[in-house]
mmCIF file of C-alpha atoms in Angstrom:
data_model
loop_
_atom_site.group_PDB
_atom_site.id
_atom_site.type_symbol
_atom_site.label_atom_id
_atom_site.label_comp_id
_atom_site.label_asym_id
_atom_site.label_seq_id
_atom_site.Cartn_x
_atom_site.Cartn_y
_atom_site.Cartn_z
ATOM 1 C CA MET A 176 -15.840 9.536 -4.569
ATOM 2 C CA LEU A 177 -17.899 6.622 -5.365
ATOM 3 C CA VAL A 178 -16.685 3.414 -2.982
ATOM 4 C CA ALA A 179 -17.851 0.225 -2.615
ATOM 5 C CA ASP A 180 -18.198 0.658 0.999
ATOM 6 C CA LYS A 181 -18.414 3.964 2.733
ATOM 7 C CA ASP A 182 -17.649 3.897 6.486
ATOM 8 C CA ALA A 183 -17.399 7.853 6.679
ATOM 9 C CA ASP A 184 -20.124 10.799 6.825
ATOM 10 C CA ASN A 185 -18.704 12.804 4.282
ATOM 11 C CA ILE A 186 -21.246 13.776 2.404
ATOM 12 C CA ASN A 187 -18.743 13.933 -0.934
ATOM 13 C CA VAL A 188 -18.537 10.226 -0.445
ATOM 14 C CA VAL A 189 -21.016 8.080 -2.255
ATOM 15 C CA GLU A 190 -21.558 4.504 -2.148
ATOM 16 C CA THR A 191 -22.352 2.479 -5.286
ATOM 17 C CA GLY A 192 -24.238 -0.968 -6.378
ATOM 18 C CA SER A 193 -26.585 -2.672 -4.232
ATOM 19 C CA ALA A 194 -24.973 -4.987 -1.097
ATOM 20 C CA TRP A 195 -26.314 -7.771 -3.599
ATOM 21 C CA SER A 196 -24.351 -7.135 -6.414
ATOM 22 C CA LYS A 197 -21.366 -6.053 -4.597
ATOM 23 C CA ARG A 198 -21.233 -9.337 -2.523
ATOM 24 C CA TRP A 199 -22.058 -11.391 -6.019
ATOM 25 C CA ALA A 200 -19.279 -10.131 -7.727
ATOM 26 C CA PHE A 201 -16.976 -10.489 -4.854
ATOM 27 C CA LEU A 202 -17.874 -13.756 -4.193
ATOM 28 C CA TRP A 203 -17.901 -15.054 -7.955
ATOM 29 C CA GLU A 204 -14.651 -13.760 -8.661
ATOM 30 C CA ARG A 205 -13.367 -15.387 -5.391
ATOM 31 C CA LEU A 206 -15.161 -19.035 -6.809
ATOM 32 C CA CYS A 207 -13.294 -18.577 -10.115
ATOM 33 C CA ILE A 208 -9.551 -17.916 -8.472
ATOM 34 C CA PHE A 209 -10.378 -20.619 -5.877
ATOM 35 C CA LEU A 210 -10.905 -23.103 -8.891
ATOM 36 C CA ARG A 211 -7.831 -22.070 -10.532
ATOM 37 C CA LEU A 212 -5.731 -22.720 -7.863
ATOM 38 C CA HIS A 213 -6.974 -26.099 -7.455
ATOM 39 C CA LEU A 214 -9.242 -25.408 -4.599
ATOM 40 C CA SER A 215 -6.529 -24.229 -2.577
ATOM 41 C CA ARG A 216 -6.974 -21.050 -0.246
ATOM 42 C CA LYS A 217 -3.489 -20.445 0.281
ATOM 43 C CA ARG A 218 -3.222 -17.754 -2.533
ATOM 44 C CA LEU A 219 -6.766 -16.640 -2.724
ATOM 45 C CA PHE A 220 -6.365 -12.880 -1.756
ATOM 46 C CA GLU A 221 -2.831 -12.782 -3.436
ATOM 47 C CA VAL A 222 -4.738 -13.060 -7.156
ATOM 48 C CA ASP A 223 -7.252 -10.625 -8.475
ATOM 49 C CA ILE A 224 -8.456 -11.304 -11.872
ATOM 50 C CA ALA A 225 -11.086 -8.632 -12.371
ATOM 51 C CA ASN A 226 -13.722 -10.977 -14.421
ATOM 52 C CA SER A 227 -16.989 -9.341 -12.144
ATOM 53 C CA GLY A 228 -17.430 -5.857 -10.908
ATOM 54 C CA LEU A 229 -19.844 -2.770 -10.470
ATOM 55 C CA ASP A 230 -20.634 -0.770 -13.635
ATOM 56 C CA ILE A 231 -20.400 3.158 -12.466
ATOM 57 C CA THR A 232 -21.191 4.756 -15.896
ATOM 58 C CA ASN A 233 -24.600 4.826 -14.914
ATOM 59 C CA THR A 234 -24.329 6.825 -12.473
ATOM 60 C CA ARG A 235 -25.237 10.893 -11.933
ATOM 61 C CA GLU A 236 -21.017 11.391 -10.338
ATOM 62 C CA PHE A 237 -20.076 9.424 -13.516
ATOM 63 C CA GLU A 238 -22.088 11.530 -15.776
ATOM 64 C CA GLU A 239 -21.106 14.708 -14.572
ATOM 65 C CA ALA A 240 -17.261 14.043 -14.039
ATOM 66 C CA ASP A 241 -14.850 15.602 -16.112
ATOM 67 C CA ILE A 242 -12.193 13.092 -15.421
ATOM 68 C CA ILE A 243 -12.738 9.688 -13.967
ATOM 69 C CA HIS A 244 -9.700 8.687 -11.231
ATOM 70 C CA LEU A 245 -8.995 4.989 -10.331
ATOM 71 C CA HIS A 246 -7.343 3.931 -6.979
ATOM 72 C CA TRP A 247 -7.658 0.414 -5.840
ATOM 73 C CA ILE A 248 -10.441 -1.481 -7.647
ATOM 74 C CA ASN A 249 -10.267 -4.873 -6.782
ATOM 75 C CA GLN A 250 -12.117 -7.562 -5.285
ATOM 76 C CA GLY A 251 -15.325 -6.624 -7.093
ATOM 77 C CA MET A 252 -15.259 -3.243 -7.772
ATOM 78 C CA LEU A 253 -14.511 -2.773 -11.017
ATOM 79 C CA SER A 254 -13.921 -5.520 -13.566
ATOM 80 C CA LEU A 255 -11.749 -5.004 -16.800
ATOM 81 C CA LYS A 256 -15.426 -5.067 -19.241
ATOM 82 C CA GLY A 257 -16.317 -1.942 -16.392
ATOM 83 C CA ILE A 258 -12.848 -0.259 -17.091
ATOM 84 C CA GLU A 259 -13.119 -0.725 -20.891
ATOM 85 C CA LYS A 260 -17.131 0.933 -20.675
ATOM 86 C CA ILE A 261 -15.189 3.950 -18.507
ATOM 87 C CA LEU A 262 -12.851 4.114 -21.292
ATOM 88 C CA LYS A 263 -15.048 4.129 -24.130
ATOM 89 C CA SER A 264 -17.429 6.718 -22.887
ATOM 90 C CA GLY A 265 -14.183 9.421 -24.567
ATOM 91 C CA LYS A 266 -13.550 11.094 -20.888
ATOM 92 C CA PRO A 267 -9.890 11.156 -19.839
ATOM 93 C CA VAL A 268 -9.165 8.396 -16.975
ATOM 94 C CA VAL A 269 -6.271 8.824 -14.762
ATOM 95 C CA TRP A 270 -5.458 5.759 -12.597
ATOM 96 C CA THR A 271 -2.841 5.702 -9.460
ATOM 97 C CA MET A 272 -1.437 2.780 -9.136
ATOM 98 C CA HIS A 273 -1.404 1.356 -5.117
ATOM 99 C CA ASP A 274 0.329 -1.750 -5.834
ATOM 100 C CA ALA A 275 1.847 -3.479 -9.240
ATOM 101 C CA TRP A 276 -1.604 -5.062 -10.291
ATOM 102 C CA PRO A 277 -2.733 -2.428 -13.027
ATOM 103 C CA SER A 278 0.826 -3.074 -14.593
ATOM 104 C CA VAL A 279 1.297 -7.029 -14.371
ATOM 105 C CA GLY A 280 -1.173 -9.843 -14.830
ATOM 106 C CA ILE A 281 -2.838 -10.714 -11.827
ATOM 107 C CA CYS A 282 -0.972 -10.391 -8.692
ATOM 108 C CA HIS A 283 0.022 -7.438 -6.629
ATOM 109 C CA LEU A 284 3.263 -8.204 -5.472
ATOM 110 C CA THR A 285 6.070 -8.902 -8.348
ATOM 111 C CA ALA A 286 8.939 -10.151 -5.884
ATOM 112 C CA ASN A 287 11.466 -11.858 -7.942
ATOM 113 C CA CYS A 288 9.304 -12.063 -11.201
ATOM 114 C CA ASP A 289 10.267 -9.909 -14.025
ATOM 115 C CA ASN A 290 7.532 -12.174 -16.617
ATOM 116 C CA TYR A 291 5.483 -8.678 -16.646
ATOM 117 C CA THR A 292 8.662 -7.017 -18.446
ATOM 118 C CA ARG A 293 7.635 -9.346 -21.671
ATOM 119 C CA GLU A 294 4.360 -10.913 -20.718
ATOM 120 C CA CYS A 295 2.798 -12.961 -17.982
ATOM 121 C CA GLY A 296 2.715 -16.588 -17.643
ATOM 122 C CA LEU A 297 4.454 -19.372 -15.929
ATOM 123 C CA CYS A 298 3.216 -17.518 -12.878
ATOM 124 C CA ARG A 299 4.749 -18.456 -9.408
ATOM 125 C CA LEU A 300 1.206 -18.102 -7.331
ATOM 126 C CA LEU A 301 -0.517 -20.824 -9.810
ATOM 127 C CA PRO A 302 -0.712 -24.605 -8.588
ATOM 128 C CA GLY A 303 2.588 -25.921 -10.246
ATOM 129 C CA GLY A 304 4.018 -22.687 -11.512
ATOM 130 C CA GLY A 305 1.818 -22.445 -14.066
ATOM 131 C CA SER A 306 2.029 -22.527 -17.669
ATOM 132 C CA LYS A 307 2.845 -20.044 -20.617
ATOM 133 C CA LYS A 308 -0.713 -19.719 -21.383
ATOM 134 C CA ASP A 309 -1.696 -19.795 -17.453
ATOM 135 C CA LEU A 310 -4.399 -17.561 -15.918
ATOM 136 C CA SER A 311 -1.753 -14.616 -15.658
ATOM 137 C CA TYR A 312 -1.298 -14.772 -19.237
ATOM 138 C CA LYS A 313 -4.819 -14.425 -19.959
ATOM 139 C CA ILE A 314 -5.668 -11.687 -17.960
ATOM 140 C CA TRP A 315 -2.455 -10.363 -19.101
ATOM 141 C CA LYS A 316 -3.507 -10.442 -22.546
ATOM 142 C CA LYS A 317 -6.950 -8.825 -22.119
ATOM 143 C CA LYS A 318 -5.027 -5.735 -20.032
ATOM 144 C CA LYS A 319 -2.795 -5.401 -23.222
ATOM 145 C CA ASP A 320 -5.875 -5.293 -25.873
ATOM 146 C CA LEU A 321 -7.178 -2.931 -23.410
ATOM 147 C CA LEU A 322 -4.429 -0.445 -22.916
ATOM 148 C CA GLU A 323 -3.139 -0.484 -26.546
ATOM 149 C CA ALA A 324 -7.052 0.492 -27.554
ATOM 150 C CA TYR A 325 -7.501 3.471 -25.074
ATOM 151 C CA PRO A 326 -4.995 5.989 -23.509
ATOM 152 C CA ILE A 327 -4.437 6.091 -19.512
ATOM 153 C CA HIS A 328 -2.247 8.430 -17.290
ATOM 154 C CA PHE A 329 -0.905 5.864 -14.606
ATOM 155 C CA VAL A 330 0.568 7.490 -11.589
ATOM 156 C CA ALA A 331 2.629 5.498 -9.283
ATOM 157 C CA CYS A 332 2.975 6.602 -5.465
ATOM 158 C CA SER A 333 6.795 5.753 -5.706
ATOM 159 C CA ARG A 334 9.620 6.522 -7.877
ATOM 160 C CA TRP A 335 10.418 3.198 -7.214
ATOM 161 C CA LEU A 336 6.807 1.626 -8.598
ATOM 162 C CA ALA A 337 7.050 3.973 -11.384
ATOM 163 C CA ASP A 338 10.130 2.751 -12.385
ATOM 164 C CA LYS A 339 8.697 -0.856 -12.413
ATOM 165 C CA ALA A 340 5.662 -0.170 -14.220
ATOM 166 C CA LEU A 341 7.422 1.748 -16.731
ATOM 167 C CA HIS A 342 9.328 -1.796 -17.334
ATOM 168 C CA SER A 343 5.813 -3.144 -17.740
ATOM 169 C CA GLY A 344 5.225 -5.262 -21.186
ATOM 170 C CA LEU A 345 1.391 -3.380 -20.595
ATOM 171 C CA LEU A 346 2.303 0.618 -20.121
ATOM 172 C CA GLN A 347 5.212 0.742 -22.812
ATOM 173 C CA GLU A 348 2.861 3.291 -25.160
ATOM 174 C CA GLN A 349 1.094 4.725 -21.477
ATOM 175 C CA ASN A 350 1.913 8.013 -19.358
ATOM 176 C CA VAL A 351 3.402 7.043 -16.543
ATOM 177 C CA THR A 352 4.155 9.974 -13.336
ATOM 178 C CA ALA A 353 5.408 9.074 -9.678
ATOM 179 C CA ILE A 354 2.895 11.611 -7.524
ATOM 180 C CA PRO A 355 3.432 10.389 -3.337
ATOM 181 C CA ASN A 356 0.707 9.850 -1.090
ATOM 182 C CA THR A 357 0.108 12.537 1.290
ATOM 183 C CA LEU A 358 -1.347 13.115 4.660
ATOM 184 C CA ASP A 359 -3.455 15.269 6.881
ATOM 185 C CA ARG A 360 -0.964 16.960 8.993
ATOM 186 C CA ARG A 361 -3.520 18.594 11.580
ATOM 187 C CA VAL A 362 -4.427 14.836 12.330
ATOM 188 C CA PHE A 363 -0.630 13.197 12.223
ATOM 189 C CA MET A 364 1.305 15.571 14.066
ATOM 190 C CA ARG A 365 3.373 15.103 17.167
ATOM 191 C CA ARG A 366 2.135 15.042 20.721
ATOM 192 C CA ASN A 367 3.447 14.795 24.455
ATOM 193 C CA LYS A 368 5.075 11.357 24.224
ATOM 194 C CA MET A 369 4.454 10.754 27.831
ATOM 195 C CA GLU A 370 0.732 11.039 27.501
ATOM 196 C CA ALA A 371 0.359 9.255 24.592
ATOM 197 C CA LYS A 372 2.120 5.889 26.557
ATOM 198 C CA ASP A 373 -0.236 6.892 29.655
ATOM 199 C CA MET A 374 -3.072 6.999 27.069
ATOM 200 C CA LEU A 375 -2.753 3.392 25.390
ATOM 201 C CA GLY A 376 -0.846 1.963 29.010
ATOM 202 C CA LEU A 377 2.293 1.813 27.819
ATOM 203 C CA PRO A 378 5.303 1.969 30.514
ATOM 204 C CA ALA A 379 6.600 4.974 30.695
ATOM 205 C CA GLY A 380 9.805 4.177 32.047
ATOM 206 C CA LYS A 381 10.220 1.828 29.021
ATOM 207 C CA LYS A 382 11.570 2.579 25.577
ATOM 208 C CA VAL A 383 8.272 1.718 23.013
ATOM 209 C CA ILE A 384 9.010 -0.494 19.843
ATOM 210 C CA LEU A 385 6.108 -0.172 17.532
ATOM 211 C CA PHE A 386 5.107 -2.333 14.392
ATOM 212 C CA ALA A 387 1.534 -1.520 12.734
ATOM 213 C CA ALA A 388 -0.048 -3.533 9.819
ATOM 214 C CA GLN A 389 -3.961 -4.085 8.841
ATOM 215 C CA LYS A 390 -2.795 -7.877 9.405
ATOM 216 C CA VAL A 391 0.626 -8.550 11.142
ATOM 217 C CA THR A 392 0.837 -12.189 10.346
ATOM 218 C CA ASN A 393 0.602 -10.994 6.093
ATOM 219 C CA ARG A 394 4.037 -12.530 5.286
ATOM 220 C CA TYR A 395 5.039 -9.866 3.674
ATOM 221 C CA LYS A 396 5.382 -7.726 6.158
ATOM 222 C CA GLY A 397 8.145 -9.384 7.024
ATOM 223 C CA MET A 398 7.496 -10.453 10.644
ATOM 224 C CA SER A 399 10.007 -13.524 10.733
ATOM 225 C CA TYR A 400 12.986 -10.706 10.518
ATOM 226 C CA LEU A 401 11.152 -8.484 13.072
ATOM 227 C CA VAL A 402 11.076 -11.540 15.218
ATOM 228 C CA SER A 403 14.765 -12.237 14.732
ATOM 229 C CA ALA A 404 15.635 -8.317 15.067
ATOM 230 C CA ILE A 405 13.492 -7.948 18.455
ATOM 231 C CA ASN A 406 14.833 -11.452 19.809
ATOM 232 C CA LYS A 407 18.250 -10.740 18.747
ATOM 233 C CA LEU A 408 18.035 -7.124 20.968
ATOM 234 C CA ALA A 409 16.213 -8.984 24.183
ATOM 235 C CA ALA A 410 19.705 -11.102 24.587
ATOM 236 C CA ASP A 411 21.006 -8.005 26.297
ATOM 237 C CA ASP A 412 19.131 -8.142 29.824
ATOM 238 C CA SER A 413 19.734 -4.410 29.693
ATOM 239 C CA VAL A 414 17.494 -3.763 26.601
ATOM 240 C CA ARG A 415 15.409 -6.555 27.234
ATOM 241 C CA ASN A 416 14.432 -5.113 30.626
ATOM 242 C CA SER A 417 13.941 -1.176 28.901
ATOM 243 C CA TYR A 418 12.582 -2.169 25.799
ATOM 244 C CA VAL A 419 8.712 -2.810 25.299
ATOM 245 C CA VAL A 420 7.553 -4.107 21.694
ATOM 246 C CA ALA A 421 3.543 -2.451 20.672
ATOM 247 C CA LEU A 422 1.799 -4.133 17.875
ATOM 248 C CA LEU A 423 -1.018 -2.549 16.250
ATOM 249 C CA GLY A 424 -2.895 -4.625 13.745
ATOM 250 C CA GLY A 425 -4.891 -8.247 13.529
ATOM 251 C CA GLY A 426 -3.037 -11.257 14.343
ATOM 252 C CA THR A 427 -1.088 -9.318 17.245
ATOM 253 C CA ASP A 428 -1.570 -12.232 19.619
ATOM 254 C CA GLU A 429 0.394 -14.573 18.062
ATOM 255 C CA LEU A 430 3.366 -12.657 16.634
ATOM 256 C CA ALA A 431 3.634 -11.865 20.599
ATOM 257 C CA ARG A 432 4.221 -15.102 21.647
ATOM 258 C CA GLN A 433 7.141 -15.622 19.744
ATOM 259 C CA MET A 434 8.938 -12.582 20.931
ATOM 260 C CA ASN A 435 11.414 -12.641 24.263
ATOM 261 C CA ILE A 436 10.693 -9.405 25.238
ATOM 262 C CA ASP A 437 7.588 -7.712 27.138
ATOM 263 C CA VAL A 438 4.851 -7.053 23.878
ATOM 264 C CA MET A 439 1.645 -4.955 24.422
ATOM 265 C CA PRO A 440 -0.507 -6.775 21.752
ATOM 266 C CA LEU A 441 -2.956 -3.408 20.839
ATOM 267 C CA GLY A 442 -5.217 -5.359 18.628
ATOM 268 C CA TYR A 443 -6.886 -4.023 15.344
ATOM 269 C CA ILE A 444 -7.366 0.052 15.857
ATOM 270 C CA SER A 445 -9.987 2.120 13.414
ATOM 271 C CA ASP A 446 -10.109 4.873 15.247
ATOM 272 C CA GLU A 447 -7.759 7.531 14.083
ATOM 273 C CA LYS A 448 -7.043 9.375 17.439
ATOM 274 C CA LYS A 449 -5.842 6.429 18.744
ATOM 275 C CA ILE A 450 -3.683 5.274 16.123
ATOM 276 C CA VAL A 451 -2.232 8.903 16.097
ATOM 277 C CA GLU A 452 -1.701 8.024 20.459
ATOM 278 C CA ALA A 453 0.345 4.991 19.304
ATOM 279 C CA TYR A 454 2.656 6.760 16.732
ATOM 280 C CA ASN A 455 3.375 9.385 19.397
ATOM 281 C CA ALA A 456 3.720 7.023 22.082
ATOM 282 C CA ALA A 457 6.397 4.781 20.283
ATOM 283 C CA ASP A 458 10.220 5.725 20.104
ATOM 284 C CA VAL A 459 10.535 4.171 16.826
ATOM 285 C CA PHE A 460 8.564 2.629 14.515
ATOM 286 C CA VAL A 461 9.899 -0.725 12.381
ATOM 287 C CA LEU A 462 8.013 -1.924 9.491
ATOM 288 C CA PRO A 463 10.509 -4.845 8.088
ATOM 289 C CA SER A 464 8.388 -5.169 4.279
ATOM 290 C CA LEU A 465 9.954 -7.221 1.980
ATOM 291 C CA GLU A 466 8.100 -5.355 -0.755
ATOM 292 C CA ASP A 467 5.981 -2.394 -0.479
ATOM 293 C CA ASN A 468 4.937 0.765 -2.341
ATOM 294 C CA LEU A 469 5.086 3.912 0.014
ATOM 295 C CA PRO A 470 3.969 2.669 3.172
ATOM 296 C CA ASN A 471 1.415 5.227 4.774
ATOM 297 C CA THR A 472 2.174 3.878 8.053
ATOM 298 C CA ILE A 473 5.867 5.342 7.932
ATOM 299 C CA MET A 474 4.419 8.427 6.558
ATOM 300 C CA GLU A 475 2.051 8.614 9.359
ATOM 301 C CA ALA A 476 4.625 7.741 12.264
ATOM 302 C CA MET A 477 7.402 10.197 10.930
ATOM 303 C CA ALA A 478 4.674 13.068 10.895
ATOM 304 C CA CYS A 479 4.063 12.347 14.275
ATOM 305 C CA GLY A 480 7.864 12.835 14.778
ATOM 306 C CA THR A 481 8.563 9.203 15.208
ATOM 307 C CA PRO A 482 11.635 8.063 13.093
ATOM 308 C CA CYS A 483 11.249 4.642 11.416
ATOM 309 C CA VAL A 484 13.393 1.475 10.325
ATOM 310 C CA GLY A 485 12.635 -0.031 7.349
ATOM 311 C CA PHE A 486 14.507 -2.338 4.844
ATOM 312 C CA ASP A 487 15.968 -1.343 1.635
ATOM 313 C CA VAL A 488 13.342 -2.357 -0.487
ATOM 314 C CA GLY A 489 10.345 -0.887 -2.754
ATOM 315 C CA GLY A 490 9.701 3.164 -1.536
ATOM 316 C CA ILE A 491 11.150 2.851 1.620
ATOM 317 C CA PRO A 492 14.271 4.200 1.400
ATOM 318 C CA GLU A 493 12.533 7.581 -0.494
ATOM 319 C CA MET A 494 10.266 7.918 2.690
ATOM 320 C CA ILE A 495 13.265 7.102 5.143
ATOM 321 C CA ASP A 496 16.553 9.197 5.143
ATOM 322 C CA HIS A 497 19.244 7.073 6.268
ATOM 323 C CA LYS A 498 20.898 8.098 9.549
ATOM 324 C CA LYS A 499 18.828 11.463 9.176
ATOM 325 C CA ASN A 500 15.073 10.735 10.543
ATOM 326 C CA GLY A 501 15.401 6.909 10.716
ATOM 327 C CA TYR A 502 17.647 4.287 9.495
ATOM 328 C CA VAL A 503 17.570 1.863 6.158
ATOM 329 C CA ALA A 504 18.291 -1.712 6.721
ATOM 330 C CA ARG A 505 20.127 -4.118 4.330
ATOM 331 C CA TYR A 506 17.366 -6.499 2.704
ATOM 332 C CA LYS A 507 16.664 -9.339 4.820
ATOM 333 C CA ASP A 508 18.802 -8.780 7.191
ATOM 334 C CA PRO A 509 17.608 -8.993 10.843
ATOM 335 C CA ASP A 510 21.041 -7.950 12.540
ATOM 336 C CA ASP A 511 21.266 -4.710 10.453
ATOM 337 C CA LEU A 512 17.247 -4.539 11.481
ATOM 338 C CA ALA A 513 18.234 -4.998 14.835
ATOM 339 C CA GLU A 514 21.042 -2.457 14.591
ATOM 340 C CA GLY A 515 19.045 0.041 13.245
ATOM 341 C CA ILE A 516 16.271 -0.298 16.004
ATOM 342 C CA GLN A 517 18.714 0.394 18.577
ATOM 343 C CA TRP A 518 20.713 3.029 16.657
ATOM 344 C CA VAL A 519 17.347 5.284 16.582
ATOM 345 C CA VAL A 520 16.152 4.310 20.034
ATOM 346 C CA GLY A 521 19.907 5.173 21.566
ATOM 347 C CA HIS A 522 20.379 8.385 19.257
ATOM 348 C CA GLU A 523 21.835 10.891 21.698
ATOM 349 C CA ARG A 524 19.951 13.547 19.372
ATOM 350 C CA TYR A 525 16.957 11.890 19.208
ATOM 351 C CA ASP A 526 15.172 15.062 19.091
ATOM 352 C CA SER A 527 16.899 16.158 15.819
ATOM 353 C CA LEU A 528 15.947 12.777 14.407
ATOM 354 C CA SER A 529 12.247 13.447 15.292
ATOM 355 C CA ASP A 530 12.660 16.787 13.924
ATOM 356 C CA ALA A 531 14.037 15.533 10.525
ATOM 357 C CA ALA A 532 10.940 13.142 10.301
ATOM 358 C CA VAL A 533 8.381 15.803 10.835
ATOM 359 C CA ALA A 534 10.399 18.154 8.331
ATOM 360 C CA LYS A 535 10.662 15.380 5.759
ATOM 361 C CA VAL A 536 6.835 14.700 5.747
ATOM 362 C CA ALA A 537 6.102 18.206 5.434
ATOM 363 C CA ALA A 538 8.560 19.077 2.705
ATOM 364 C CA ASP A 539 7.602 15.349 0.362
ATOM 365 C CA TYR A 540 4.610 14.750 1.373
ATOM 366 C CA SER A 541 2.137 17.850 2.026
ATOM 367 C CA GLN A 542 -1.540 18.016 0.806
ATOM 368 C CA SER A 543 -0.728 21.497 -1.286
ATOM 369 C CA LEU A 544 2.415 20.013 -3.237
ATOM 370 C CA VAL A 545 0.735 16.456 -3.835
ATOM 371 C CA ALA A 546 -2.496 18.429 -4.991
ATOM 372 C CA LYS A 547 -0.835 20.807 -7.165
ATOM 373 C CA ARG A 548 1.243 17.608 -9.065
ATOM 374 C CA TYR A 549 -2.119 15.867 -9.619
ATOM 375 C CA ILE A 550 -3.563 19.332 -10.916
ATOM 376 C CA ASP A 551 -0.844 19.159 -13.883
ATOM 377 C CA VAL A 552 -1.901 15.226 -14.821
ATOM 378 C CA TYR A 553 -5.534 16.012 -14.776
ATOM 379 C CA ASN A 554 -4.642 19.387 -16.900
ATOM 380 C CA ASP A 555 -2.404 17.128 -19.172
ATOM 381 C CA ALA A 556 -5.022 14.356 -19.331
ATOM 382 C CA LEU A 557 -7.468 16.655 -20.467
ATOM 383 C CA LYS A 558 -5.332 18.479 -22.875
ATOM 384 C CA ASN A 559 -4.698 15.116 -24.769
ATOM 385 C CA THR A 560 -8.113 13.507 -25.042
ATOM 386 C CA ASN A 561 -10.942 13.896 -27.619
ATOM 387 C CA TYR A 562 -13.441 14.083 -25.024
ATOM 388 C CA TYR A 563 -14.392 17.659 -25.629
ATOM 389 C CA ASP A 564 -14.707 17.275 -29.561
ATOM 390 C CA ILE A 565 -17.246 14.615 -28.960
#
């Protein structure tokens, strides 16, 4: 595995590029975007143009590889020219889509825009709504030229994203397969809830509502809907006195001040064991995302036996089976989100919801099942390439 930044001791993970080259690639792309945004920082990290990046084709790992498997390569990791150089090697390429970027012009979340089904342009993320030949169109055209010249086997982490990719004007001639993420169930597993609450300093006598995100203030995580739902529940004195909200991630203090209920900001935690403790301490995990592929946080919570609540959007309804292992609320409906939280926490057969959540992960997201499906993709990629004829 080649990565831009290595944060583990695994000898199979190799960091590529010098610190200077990675910093320069990142800053140059951000500067170009900053100028296109008319010196506004508002959308600075919602847009990627892949105009700079590292060259991995001269590494030993690349030379020895039979298949190149791309994942999330943005923000200075790989450029479009770098991807073209990879494709020119003749080695088969598999690309797992963790968001919409490989199938659109410059965005990661398409929201209500369907321009990408034809060709990008008039981009909502650019000043003034862009133009027909704006930055999104230019990057879309570069991707189009690249994909018309070379085949790539795309993998989407959810059926929802696979469907969007199949409708993209970029991927009409490409193979697209839906294969979910997986997780290590030896790590993310059910533990004693009371002990987990004690470990995190959460009140043992209260029901814990957990939300987790890398940055909770990200508007696509639907924070305003979570606040509305929590405050609706808190209007009932019995609920307000018996529930506590635990917030896991950056920027939690700001969010806590908006809720009329006891809130425990846990802050940003990178320790996997503590994250597992947080999932186990929770009675319900809530993720009101406005657009999401296949959220790992839901999968991790379910593996720990915690039923989940989320909106009917993206890959979320593929993960949560409504009223079987959690609750799928109507999109952007804070009242139904509150109803879902209450339904899960107060369920008379809560243990059965917990068991069903664990069973769902075991059945659909096991490492062996996902690995087998990827092996099928690899074999297909090898079969349909001329690499070994060179």
